PDB file of C-alpha atoms in Angstrom:
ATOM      1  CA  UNK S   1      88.422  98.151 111.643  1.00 81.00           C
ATOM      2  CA  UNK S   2      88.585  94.501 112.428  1.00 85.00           C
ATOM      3  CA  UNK S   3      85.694  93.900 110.554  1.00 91.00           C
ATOM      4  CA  UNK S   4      86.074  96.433 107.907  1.00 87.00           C
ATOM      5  CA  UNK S   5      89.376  93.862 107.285  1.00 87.00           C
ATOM      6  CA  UNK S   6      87.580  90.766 107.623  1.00 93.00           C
ATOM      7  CA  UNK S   7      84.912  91.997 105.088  1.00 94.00           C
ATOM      8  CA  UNK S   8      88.084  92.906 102.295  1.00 91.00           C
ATOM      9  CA  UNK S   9      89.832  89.527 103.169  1.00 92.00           C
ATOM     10  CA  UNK S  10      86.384  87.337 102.485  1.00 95.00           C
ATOM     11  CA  UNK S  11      85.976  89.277  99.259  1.00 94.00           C
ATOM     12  CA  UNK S  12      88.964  88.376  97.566  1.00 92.00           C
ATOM     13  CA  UNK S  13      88.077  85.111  99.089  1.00 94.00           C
ATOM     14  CA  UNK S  14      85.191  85.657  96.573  1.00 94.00           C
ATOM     15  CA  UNK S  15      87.006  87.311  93.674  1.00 93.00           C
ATOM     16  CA  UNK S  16      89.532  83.888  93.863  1.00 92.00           C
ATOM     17  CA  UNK S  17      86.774  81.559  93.391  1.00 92.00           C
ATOM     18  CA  UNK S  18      84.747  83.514  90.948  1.00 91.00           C
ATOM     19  CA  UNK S  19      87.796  83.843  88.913  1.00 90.00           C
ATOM     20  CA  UNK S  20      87.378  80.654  87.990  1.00 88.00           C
ATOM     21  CA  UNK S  21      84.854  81.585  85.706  1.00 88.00           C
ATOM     22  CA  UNK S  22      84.693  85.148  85.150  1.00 89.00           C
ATOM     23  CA  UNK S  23      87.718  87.318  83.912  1.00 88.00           C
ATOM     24  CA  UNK S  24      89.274  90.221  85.822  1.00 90.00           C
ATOM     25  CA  UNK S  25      87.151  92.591  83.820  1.00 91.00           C
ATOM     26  CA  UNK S  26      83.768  91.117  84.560  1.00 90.00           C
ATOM     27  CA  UNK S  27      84.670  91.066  88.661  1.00 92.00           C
ATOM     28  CA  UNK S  28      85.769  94.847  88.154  1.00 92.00           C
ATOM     29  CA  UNK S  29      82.114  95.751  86.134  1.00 92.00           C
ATOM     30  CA  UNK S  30      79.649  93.633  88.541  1.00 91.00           C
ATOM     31  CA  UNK S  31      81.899  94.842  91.721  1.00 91.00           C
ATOM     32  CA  UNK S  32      81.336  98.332  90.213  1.00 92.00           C
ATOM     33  CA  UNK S  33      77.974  98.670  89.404  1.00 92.00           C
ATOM     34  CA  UNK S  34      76.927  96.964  93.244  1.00 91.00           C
ATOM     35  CA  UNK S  35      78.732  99.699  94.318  1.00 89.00           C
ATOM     36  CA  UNK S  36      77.666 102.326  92.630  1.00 91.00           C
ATOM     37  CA  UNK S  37      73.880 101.292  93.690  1.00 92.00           C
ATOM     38  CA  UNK S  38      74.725 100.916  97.507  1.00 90.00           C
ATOM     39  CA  UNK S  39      76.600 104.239  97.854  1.00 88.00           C
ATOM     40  CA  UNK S  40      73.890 105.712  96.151  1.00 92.00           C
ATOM     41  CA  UNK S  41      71.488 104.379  98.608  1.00 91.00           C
ATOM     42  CA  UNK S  42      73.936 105.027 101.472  1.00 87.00           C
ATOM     43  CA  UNK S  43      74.264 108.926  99.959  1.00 88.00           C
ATOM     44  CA  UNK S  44      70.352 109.113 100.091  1.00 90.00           C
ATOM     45  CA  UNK S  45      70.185 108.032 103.059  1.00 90.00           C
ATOM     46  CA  UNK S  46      72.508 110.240 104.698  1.00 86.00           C
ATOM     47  CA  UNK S  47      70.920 113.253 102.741  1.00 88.00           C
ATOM     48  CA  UNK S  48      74.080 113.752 100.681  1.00 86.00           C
ATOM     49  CA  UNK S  49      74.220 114.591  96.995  1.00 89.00           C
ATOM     50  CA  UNK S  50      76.883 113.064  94.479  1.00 91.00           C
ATOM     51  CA  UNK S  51      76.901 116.053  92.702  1.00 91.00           C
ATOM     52  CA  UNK S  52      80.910 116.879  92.169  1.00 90.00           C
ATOM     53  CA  UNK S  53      82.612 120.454  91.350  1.00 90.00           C
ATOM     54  CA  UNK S  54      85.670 118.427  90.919  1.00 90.00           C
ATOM     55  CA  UNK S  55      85.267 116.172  88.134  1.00 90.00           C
ATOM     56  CA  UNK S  56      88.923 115.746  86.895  1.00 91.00           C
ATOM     57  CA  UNK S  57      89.969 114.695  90.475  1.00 91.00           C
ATOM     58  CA  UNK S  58      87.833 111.994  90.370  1.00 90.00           C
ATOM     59  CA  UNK S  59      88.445 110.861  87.074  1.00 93.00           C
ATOM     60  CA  UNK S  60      92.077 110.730  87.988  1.00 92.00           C
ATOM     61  CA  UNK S  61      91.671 108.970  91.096  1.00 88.00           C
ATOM     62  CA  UNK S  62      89.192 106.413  89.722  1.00 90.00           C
ATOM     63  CA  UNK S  63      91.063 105.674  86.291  1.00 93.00           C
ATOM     64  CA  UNK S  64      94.432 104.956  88.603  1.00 92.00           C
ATOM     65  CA  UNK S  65      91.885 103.309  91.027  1.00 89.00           C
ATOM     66  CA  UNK S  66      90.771 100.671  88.926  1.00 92.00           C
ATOM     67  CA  UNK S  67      93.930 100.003  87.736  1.00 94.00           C
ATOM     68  CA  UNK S  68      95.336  99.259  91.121  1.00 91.00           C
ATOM     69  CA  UNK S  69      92.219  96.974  91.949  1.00 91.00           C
ATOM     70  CA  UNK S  70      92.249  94.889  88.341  1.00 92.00           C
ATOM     71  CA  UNK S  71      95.659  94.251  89.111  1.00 93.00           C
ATOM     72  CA  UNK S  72      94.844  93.434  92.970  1.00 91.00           C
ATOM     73  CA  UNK S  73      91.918  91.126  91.308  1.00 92.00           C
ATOM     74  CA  UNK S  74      94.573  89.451  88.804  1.00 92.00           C
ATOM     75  CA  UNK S  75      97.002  88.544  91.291  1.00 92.00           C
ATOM     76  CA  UNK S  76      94.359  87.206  93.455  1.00 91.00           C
ATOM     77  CA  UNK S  77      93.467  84.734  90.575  1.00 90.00           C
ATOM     78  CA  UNK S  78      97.071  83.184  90.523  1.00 89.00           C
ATOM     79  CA  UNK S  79      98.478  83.936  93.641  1.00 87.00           C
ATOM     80  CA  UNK S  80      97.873  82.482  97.340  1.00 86.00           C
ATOM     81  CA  UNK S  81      95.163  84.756  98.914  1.00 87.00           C
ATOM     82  CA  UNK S  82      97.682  85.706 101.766  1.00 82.00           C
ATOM     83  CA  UNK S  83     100.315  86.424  99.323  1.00 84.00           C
ATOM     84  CA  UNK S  84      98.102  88.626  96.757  1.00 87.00           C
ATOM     85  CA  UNK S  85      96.699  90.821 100.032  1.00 86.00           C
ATOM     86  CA  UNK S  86     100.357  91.316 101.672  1.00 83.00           C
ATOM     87  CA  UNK S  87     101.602  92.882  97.865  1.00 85.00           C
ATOM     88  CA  UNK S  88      98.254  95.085  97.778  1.00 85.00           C
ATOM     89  CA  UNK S  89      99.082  96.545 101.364  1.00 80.00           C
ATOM     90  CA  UNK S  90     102.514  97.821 100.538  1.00 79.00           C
ATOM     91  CA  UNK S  91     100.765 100.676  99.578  1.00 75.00           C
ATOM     92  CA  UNK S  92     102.058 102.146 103.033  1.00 72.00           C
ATOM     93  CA  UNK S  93     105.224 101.701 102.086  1.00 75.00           C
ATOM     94  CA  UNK S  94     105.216 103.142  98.569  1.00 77.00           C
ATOM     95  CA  UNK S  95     103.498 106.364 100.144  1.00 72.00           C
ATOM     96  CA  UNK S  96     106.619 106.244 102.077  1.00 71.00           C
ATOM     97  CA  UNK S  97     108.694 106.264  99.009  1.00 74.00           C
ATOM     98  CA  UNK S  98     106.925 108.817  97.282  1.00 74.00           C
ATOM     99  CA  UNK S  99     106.894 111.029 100.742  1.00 69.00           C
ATOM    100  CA  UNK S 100     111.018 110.865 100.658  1.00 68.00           C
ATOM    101  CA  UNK S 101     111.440 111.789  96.446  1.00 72.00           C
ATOM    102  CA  UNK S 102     109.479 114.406  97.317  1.00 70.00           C
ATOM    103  CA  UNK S 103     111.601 115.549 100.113  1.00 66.00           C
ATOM    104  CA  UNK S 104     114.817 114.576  98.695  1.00 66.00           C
ATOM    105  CA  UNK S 105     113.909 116.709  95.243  1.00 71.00           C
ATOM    106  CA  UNK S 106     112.597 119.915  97.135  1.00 66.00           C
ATOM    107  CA  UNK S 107     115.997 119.651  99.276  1.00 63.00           C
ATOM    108  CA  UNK S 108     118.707 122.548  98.665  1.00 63.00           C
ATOM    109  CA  UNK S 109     122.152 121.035  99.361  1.00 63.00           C
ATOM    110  CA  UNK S 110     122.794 124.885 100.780  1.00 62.00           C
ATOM    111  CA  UNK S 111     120.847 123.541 103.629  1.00 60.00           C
ATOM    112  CA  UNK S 112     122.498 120.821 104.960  1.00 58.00           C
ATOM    113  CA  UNK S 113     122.144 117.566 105.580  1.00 54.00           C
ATOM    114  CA  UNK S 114     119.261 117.569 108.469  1.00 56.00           C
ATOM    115  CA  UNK S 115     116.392 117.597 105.951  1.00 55.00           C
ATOM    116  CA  UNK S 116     117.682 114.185 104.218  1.00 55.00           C
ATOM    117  CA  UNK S 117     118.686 112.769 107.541  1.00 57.00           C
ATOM    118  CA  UNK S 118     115.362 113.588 108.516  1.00 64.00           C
ATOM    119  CA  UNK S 119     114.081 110.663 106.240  1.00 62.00           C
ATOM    120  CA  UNK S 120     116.052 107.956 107.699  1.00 68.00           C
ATOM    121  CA  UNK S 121     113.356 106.370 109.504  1.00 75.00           C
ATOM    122  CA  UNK S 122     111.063 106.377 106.646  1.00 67.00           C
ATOM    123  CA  UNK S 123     113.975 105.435 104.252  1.00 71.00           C
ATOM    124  CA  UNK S 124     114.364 102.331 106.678  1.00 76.00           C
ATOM    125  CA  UNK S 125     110.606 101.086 106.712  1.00 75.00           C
ATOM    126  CA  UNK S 126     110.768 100.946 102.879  1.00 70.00           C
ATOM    127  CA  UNK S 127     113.957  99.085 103.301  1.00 75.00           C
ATOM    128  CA  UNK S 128     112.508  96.552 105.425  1.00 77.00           C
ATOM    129  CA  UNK S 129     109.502  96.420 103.134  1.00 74.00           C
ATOM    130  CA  UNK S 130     111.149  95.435 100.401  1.00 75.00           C
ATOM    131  CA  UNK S 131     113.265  92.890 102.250  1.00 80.00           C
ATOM    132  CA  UNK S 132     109.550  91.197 103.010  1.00 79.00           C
ATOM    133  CA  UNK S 133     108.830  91.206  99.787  1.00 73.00           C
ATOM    134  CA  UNK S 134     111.964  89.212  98.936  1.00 73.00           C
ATOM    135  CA  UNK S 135     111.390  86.726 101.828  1.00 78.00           C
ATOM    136  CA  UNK S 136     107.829  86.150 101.037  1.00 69.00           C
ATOM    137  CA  UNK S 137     108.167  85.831  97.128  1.00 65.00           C
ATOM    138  CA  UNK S 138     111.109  83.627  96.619  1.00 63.00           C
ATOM    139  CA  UNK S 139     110.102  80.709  98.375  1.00 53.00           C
ATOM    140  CA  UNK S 140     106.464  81.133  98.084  1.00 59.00           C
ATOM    141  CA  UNK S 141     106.299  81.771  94.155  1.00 62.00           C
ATOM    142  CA  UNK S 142     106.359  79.389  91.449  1.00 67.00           C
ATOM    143  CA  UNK S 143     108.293  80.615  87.877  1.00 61.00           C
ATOM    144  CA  UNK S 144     104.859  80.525  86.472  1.00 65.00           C
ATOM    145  CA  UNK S 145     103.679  82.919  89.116  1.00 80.00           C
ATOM    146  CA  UNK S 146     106.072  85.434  88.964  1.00 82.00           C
ATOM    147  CA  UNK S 147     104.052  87.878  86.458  1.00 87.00           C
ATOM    148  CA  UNK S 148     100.943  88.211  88.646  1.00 89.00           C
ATOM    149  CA  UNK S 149     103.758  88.587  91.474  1.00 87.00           C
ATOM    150  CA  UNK S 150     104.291  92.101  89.670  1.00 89.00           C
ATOM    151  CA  UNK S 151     101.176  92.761  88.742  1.00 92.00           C
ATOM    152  CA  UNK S 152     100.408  92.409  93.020  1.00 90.00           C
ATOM    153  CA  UNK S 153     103.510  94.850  93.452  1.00 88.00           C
ATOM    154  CA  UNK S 154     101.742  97.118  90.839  1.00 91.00           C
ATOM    155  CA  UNK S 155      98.476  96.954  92.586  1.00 91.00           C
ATOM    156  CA  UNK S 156      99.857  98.636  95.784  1.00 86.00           C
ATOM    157  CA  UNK S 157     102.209 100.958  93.948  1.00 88.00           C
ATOM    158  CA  UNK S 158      98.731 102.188  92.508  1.00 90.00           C
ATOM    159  CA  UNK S 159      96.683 102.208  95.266  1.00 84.00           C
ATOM    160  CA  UNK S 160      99.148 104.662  96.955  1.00 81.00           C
ATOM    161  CA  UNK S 161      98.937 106.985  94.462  1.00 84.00           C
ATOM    162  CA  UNK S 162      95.201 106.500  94.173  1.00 83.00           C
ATOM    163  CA  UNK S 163      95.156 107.107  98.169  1.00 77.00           C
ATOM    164  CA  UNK S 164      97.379 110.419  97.639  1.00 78.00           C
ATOM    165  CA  UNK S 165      94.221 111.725  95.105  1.00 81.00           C
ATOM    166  CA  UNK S 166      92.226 110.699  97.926  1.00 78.00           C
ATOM    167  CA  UNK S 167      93.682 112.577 100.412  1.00 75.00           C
ATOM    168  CA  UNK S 168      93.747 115.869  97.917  1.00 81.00           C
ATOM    169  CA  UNK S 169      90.010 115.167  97.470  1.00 82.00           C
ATOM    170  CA  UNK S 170      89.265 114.651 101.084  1.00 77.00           C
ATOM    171  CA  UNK S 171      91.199 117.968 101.601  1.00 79.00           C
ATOM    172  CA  UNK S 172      88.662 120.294  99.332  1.00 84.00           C
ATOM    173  CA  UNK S 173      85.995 118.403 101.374  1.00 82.00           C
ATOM    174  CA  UNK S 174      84.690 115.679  99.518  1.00 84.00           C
ATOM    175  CA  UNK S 175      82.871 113.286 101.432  1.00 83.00           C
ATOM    176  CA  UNK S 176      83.601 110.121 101.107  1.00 79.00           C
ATOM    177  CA  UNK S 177      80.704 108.589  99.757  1.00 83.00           C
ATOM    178  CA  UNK S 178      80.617 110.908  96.999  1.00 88.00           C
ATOM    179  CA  UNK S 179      84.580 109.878  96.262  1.00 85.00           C
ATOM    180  CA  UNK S 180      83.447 106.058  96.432  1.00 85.00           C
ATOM    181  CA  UNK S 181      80.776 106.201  94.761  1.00 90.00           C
ATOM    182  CA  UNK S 182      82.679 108.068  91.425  1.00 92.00           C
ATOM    183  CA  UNK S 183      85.710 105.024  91.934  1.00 89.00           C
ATOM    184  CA  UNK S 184      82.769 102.336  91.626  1.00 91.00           C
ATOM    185  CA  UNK S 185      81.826 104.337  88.857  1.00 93.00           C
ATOM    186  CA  UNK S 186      84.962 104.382  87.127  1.00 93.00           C
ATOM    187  CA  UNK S 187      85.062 100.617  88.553  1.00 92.00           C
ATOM    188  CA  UNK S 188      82.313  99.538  86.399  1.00 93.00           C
ATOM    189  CA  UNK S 189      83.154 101.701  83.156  1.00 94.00           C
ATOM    190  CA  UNK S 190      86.517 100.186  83.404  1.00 93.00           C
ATOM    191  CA  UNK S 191      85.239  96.693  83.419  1.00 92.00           C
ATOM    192  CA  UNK S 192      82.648  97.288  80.746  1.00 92.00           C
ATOM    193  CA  UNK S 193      85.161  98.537  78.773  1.00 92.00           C
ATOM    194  CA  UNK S 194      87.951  95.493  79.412  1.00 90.00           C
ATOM    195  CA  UNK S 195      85.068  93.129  78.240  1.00 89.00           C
ATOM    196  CA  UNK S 196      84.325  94.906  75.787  1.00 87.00           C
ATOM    197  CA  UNK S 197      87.489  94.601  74.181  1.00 86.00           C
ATOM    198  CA  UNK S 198      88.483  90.851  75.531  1.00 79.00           C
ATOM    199  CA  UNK S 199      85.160  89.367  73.815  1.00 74.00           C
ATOM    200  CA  UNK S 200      83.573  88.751  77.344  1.00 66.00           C
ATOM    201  CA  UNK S 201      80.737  90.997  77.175  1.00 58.00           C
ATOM    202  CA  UNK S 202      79.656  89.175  73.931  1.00 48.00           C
ATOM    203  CA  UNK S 203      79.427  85.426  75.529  1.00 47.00           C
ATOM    204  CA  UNK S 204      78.655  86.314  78.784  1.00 48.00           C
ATOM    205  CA  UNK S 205      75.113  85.817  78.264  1.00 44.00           C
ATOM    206  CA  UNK S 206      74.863  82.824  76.842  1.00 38.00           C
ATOM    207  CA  UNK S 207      77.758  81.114  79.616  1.00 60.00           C
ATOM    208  CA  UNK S 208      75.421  82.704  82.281  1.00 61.00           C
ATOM    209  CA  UNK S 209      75.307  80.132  85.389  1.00 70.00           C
ATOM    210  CA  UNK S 210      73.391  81.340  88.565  1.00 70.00           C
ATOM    211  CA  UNK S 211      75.502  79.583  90.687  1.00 71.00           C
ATOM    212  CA  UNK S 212      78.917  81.118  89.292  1.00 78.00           C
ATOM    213  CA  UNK S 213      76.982  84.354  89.006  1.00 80.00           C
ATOM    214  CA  UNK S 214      76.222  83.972  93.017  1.00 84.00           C
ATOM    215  CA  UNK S 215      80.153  84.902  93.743  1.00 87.00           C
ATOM    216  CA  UNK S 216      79.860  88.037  91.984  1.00 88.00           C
ATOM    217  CA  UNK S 217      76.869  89.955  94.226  1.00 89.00           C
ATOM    218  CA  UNK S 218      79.277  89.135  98.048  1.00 92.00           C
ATOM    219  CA  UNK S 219      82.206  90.851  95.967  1.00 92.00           C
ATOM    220  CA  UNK S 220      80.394  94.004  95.695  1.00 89.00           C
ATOM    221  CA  UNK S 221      78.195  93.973  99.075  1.00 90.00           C
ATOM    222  CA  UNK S 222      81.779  92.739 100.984  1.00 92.00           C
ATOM    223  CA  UNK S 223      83.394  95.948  99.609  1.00 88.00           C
ATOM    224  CA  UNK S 224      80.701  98.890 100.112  1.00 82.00           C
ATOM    225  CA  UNK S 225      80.662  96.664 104.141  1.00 85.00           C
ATOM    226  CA  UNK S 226      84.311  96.901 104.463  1.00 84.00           C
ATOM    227  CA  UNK S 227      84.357 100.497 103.202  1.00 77.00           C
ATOM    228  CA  UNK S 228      81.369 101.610 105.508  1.00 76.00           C
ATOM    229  CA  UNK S 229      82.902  99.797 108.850  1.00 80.00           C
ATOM    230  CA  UNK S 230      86.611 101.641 107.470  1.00 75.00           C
ATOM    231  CA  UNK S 231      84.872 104.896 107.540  1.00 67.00           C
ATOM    232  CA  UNK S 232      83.030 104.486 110.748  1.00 70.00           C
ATOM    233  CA  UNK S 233      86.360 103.052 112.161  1.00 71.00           C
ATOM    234  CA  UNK S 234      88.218 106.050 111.486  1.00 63.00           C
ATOM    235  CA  UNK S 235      85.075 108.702 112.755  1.00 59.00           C
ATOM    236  CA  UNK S 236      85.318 107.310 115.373  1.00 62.00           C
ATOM    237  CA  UNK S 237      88.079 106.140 117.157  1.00 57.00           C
ATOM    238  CA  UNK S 238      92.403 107.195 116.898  1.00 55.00           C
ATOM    239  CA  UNK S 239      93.480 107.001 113.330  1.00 58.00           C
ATOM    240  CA  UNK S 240      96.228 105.805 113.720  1.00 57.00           C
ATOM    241  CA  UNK S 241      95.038 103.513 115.929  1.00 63.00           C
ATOM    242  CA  UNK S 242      92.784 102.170 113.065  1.00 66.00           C
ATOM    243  CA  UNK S 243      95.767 102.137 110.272  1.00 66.00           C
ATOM    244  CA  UNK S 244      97.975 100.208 111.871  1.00 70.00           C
ATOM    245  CA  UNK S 245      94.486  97.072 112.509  1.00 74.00           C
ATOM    246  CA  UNK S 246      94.009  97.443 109.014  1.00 76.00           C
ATOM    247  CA  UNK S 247      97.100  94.845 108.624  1.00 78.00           C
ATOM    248  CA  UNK S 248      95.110  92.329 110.330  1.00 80.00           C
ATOM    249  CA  UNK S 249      93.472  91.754 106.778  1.00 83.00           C
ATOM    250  CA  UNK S 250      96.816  90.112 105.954  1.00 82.00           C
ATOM    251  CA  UNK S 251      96.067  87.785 109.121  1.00 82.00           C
ATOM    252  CA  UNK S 252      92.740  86.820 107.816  1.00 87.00           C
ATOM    253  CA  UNK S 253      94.011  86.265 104.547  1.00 87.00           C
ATOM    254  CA  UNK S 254      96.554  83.899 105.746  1.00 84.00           C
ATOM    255  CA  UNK S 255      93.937  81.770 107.327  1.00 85.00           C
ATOM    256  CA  UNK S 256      91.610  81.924 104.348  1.00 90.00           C
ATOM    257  CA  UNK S 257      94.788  80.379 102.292  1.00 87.00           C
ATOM    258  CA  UNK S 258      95.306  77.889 104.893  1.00 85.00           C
ATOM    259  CA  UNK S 259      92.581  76.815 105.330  1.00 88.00           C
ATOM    260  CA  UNK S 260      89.821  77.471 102.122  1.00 90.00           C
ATOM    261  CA  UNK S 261      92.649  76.470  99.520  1.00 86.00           C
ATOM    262  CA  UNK S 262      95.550  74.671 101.470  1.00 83.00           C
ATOM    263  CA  UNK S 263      98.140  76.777 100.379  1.00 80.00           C
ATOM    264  CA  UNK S 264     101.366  75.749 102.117  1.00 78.00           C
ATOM    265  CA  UNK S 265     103.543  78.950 102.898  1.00 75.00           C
ATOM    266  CA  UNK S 266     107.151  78.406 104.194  1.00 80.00           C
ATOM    267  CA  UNK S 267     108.304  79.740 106.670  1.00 84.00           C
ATOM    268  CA  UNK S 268     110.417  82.632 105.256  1.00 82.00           C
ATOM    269  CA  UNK S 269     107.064  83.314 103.596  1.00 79.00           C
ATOM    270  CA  UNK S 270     105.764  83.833 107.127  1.00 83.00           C
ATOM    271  CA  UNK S 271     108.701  86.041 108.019  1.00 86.00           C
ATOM    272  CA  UNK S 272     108.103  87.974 104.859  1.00 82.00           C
ATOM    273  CA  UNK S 273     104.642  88.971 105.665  1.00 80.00           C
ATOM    274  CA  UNK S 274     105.766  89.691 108.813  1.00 84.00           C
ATOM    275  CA  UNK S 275     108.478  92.168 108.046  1.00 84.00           C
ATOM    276  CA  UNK S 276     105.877  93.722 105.697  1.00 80.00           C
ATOM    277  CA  UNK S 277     103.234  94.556 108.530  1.00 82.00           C
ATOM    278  CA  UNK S 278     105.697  95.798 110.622  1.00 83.00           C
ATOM    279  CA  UNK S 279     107.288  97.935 107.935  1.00 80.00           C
ATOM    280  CA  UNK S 280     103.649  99.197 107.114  1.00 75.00           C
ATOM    281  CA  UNK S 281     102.477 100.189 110.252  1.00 79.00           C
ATOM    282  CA  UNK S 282     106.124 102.435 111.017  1.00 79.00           C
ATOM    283  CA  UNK S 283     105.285 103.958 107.660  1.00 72.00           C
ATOM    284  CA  UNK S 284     102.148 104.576 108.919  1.00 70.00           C
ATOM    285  CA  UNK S 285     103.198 106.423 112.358  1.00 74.00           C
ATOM    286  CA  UNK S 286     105.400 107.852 110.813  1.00 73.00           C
ATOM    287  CA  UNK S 287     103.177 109.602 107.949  1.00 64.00           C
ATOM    288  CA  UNK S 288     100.586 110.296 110.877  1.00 64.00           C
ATOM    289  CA  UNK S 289     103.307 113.004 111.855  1.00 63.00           C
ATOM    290  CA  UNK S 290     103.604 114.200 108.724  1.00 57.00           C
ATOM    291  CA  UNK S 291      99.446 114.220 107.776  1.00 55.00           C
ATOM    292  CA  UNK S 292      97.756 113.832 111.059  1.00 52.00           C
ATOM    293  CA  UNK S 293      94.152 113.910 109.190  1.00 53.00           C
ATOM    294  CA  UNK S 294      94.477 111.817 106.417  1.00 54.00           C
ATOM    295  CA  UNK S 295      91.478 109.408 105.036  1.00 52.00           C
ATOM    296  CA  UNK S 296      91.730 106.175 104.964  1.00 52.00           C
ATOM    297  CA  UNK S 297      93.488 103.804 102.770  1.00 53.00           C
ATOM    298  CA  UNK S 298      91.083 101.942 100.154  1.00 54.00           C
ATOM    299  CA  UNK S 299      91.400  98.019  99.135  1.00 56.00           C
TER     300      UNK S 299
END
């Protein structure tokens, strides 16, 4: 899980410098398509067909899929690595969110109060999530950055409703190879279809530089890695063990910000992030009790 973390961290490493030159919906196509080809490798290799009775799920999934990782990619293009990474991994903590609405609409006042109070603890980790969020985007953010500062919050509000198609899916059996490969799918129609209507596809071509184009083949190997060391993390060892590691992507991002691109983060910022992990992996102990088998997360 470590490395599985590592591997997401370097990539939008990669995705921040090859932003530079490519738009969000030319990282989202090429990311797609390498994608698409490794997990159909990785399928064939493992015997498995891609073959889906459950089409509709995975259209679902992938269309709010994409739209959680183009806005991930977006805010990673104006936003400190560390920064960009911390907003995408609030998804814990909007499961949370959805996991008490749900609750507090199926609740019959004739009951009592014990199945409200009963949320308290997971009404406090979003509490303390958001609190990170303040600390770490008020004295981090410029007023110019403050857009792709939603657009991050966006990108984990829709990866945690991506992850609760996921866990559906993983429920009627679908492997996860087969669900990955469909979301590259979807990854790469998506992007097609953004430069498409931006103009990209049209001048791509002819602004084609190998050594830009050199960022864009790690994005797509760094994610089917991360993926494949995630799902052999959680095969293999206590899940929720291996939820609460995945925060130390947050760690390496840091570093990568520090050190790759100087960013200078103060120390509420610190605090922020801080608050943020710790709120993320309560949410995620406490949704282990809820959903003891559920897949894992996707970034």
């Amino acid at each position: 899980m470590l490395l599985s973390s590592f591997f997401f961290a370097t990539m939008a490493v990669c995705v921040k410098i090859a932003s530079e030159w490519f738009g969000t919906a030319e990282i989202l196509f090429y990311r797609g398509a390498i994608g698409m080809l490794l997990m159909w490798l990785w399928a064939r290799s493992r015997g498995e067909t891609l073959a889906t009775a459950y089409g509709s799920m995975h259209l679902w999934r992938s269309v709010v899929g994409v739209i959680s990782l183009g806005a991930w990619f977006y805010s990673i293009a104006y936003l400190p690595v560390a920064t960009a990474m911390t907003l995408n991994y609030m998804s814990s903590v909007w499961i949370a969110v959805f996991l008490i609405g749900g609750a507090l609409f199926a609740w019959n006042p004739r009951d009592g109060l014990a199945a409200p109070l009963r949320q308290g603890p997971l009404a406090a980790t979003v509490a303390a999530g958001f609190a990170g969020v303040v600390l770490m985007l008020r004295p981090t953010l410029e007023q110019d950055q403050l857009f792709a500062a939603v657009i991050g919050l966006l990108s984990g509000l829709t990866a945690a409703i991506a992850y609760l198609q996921v866990m559906a899916l993983g429920r009627l059996g679908e492997p996860e190879t087969r669900t990955v490969f469909y979301f590259a799918l979807g990854s790469a129609i998506g992007g097609l279809v953004g430069m498409l209507a931006t103009g990209t596809a049209v001048g791509t071509a002819s602004d084609w530089h190998w050594s830009r184009a050199g960022w864009l083949l790690p994005i797509g190997l760094l994610a089917a890695l991360g993926q494949f060391c995630m799902t052999r993390a959680y095969a293999e060892t206590s899940t929720l063990v291996v939820a609460n590691l995945q925060y130390s992507g947050i760690v390496f991002g840091a570093l990568y910000s520090l050190l790759l691109f100087g960013d200078r983060i103060p120390l509420l910022g610190w605090a922020g992030m801080a608050l943020i992990v710790a709120s993320g992996i309560a949410a995620t102990v406490l949704r282990a009790r809820a959903a003891p088998d559920s897949p894992a997360e996707e970034h």
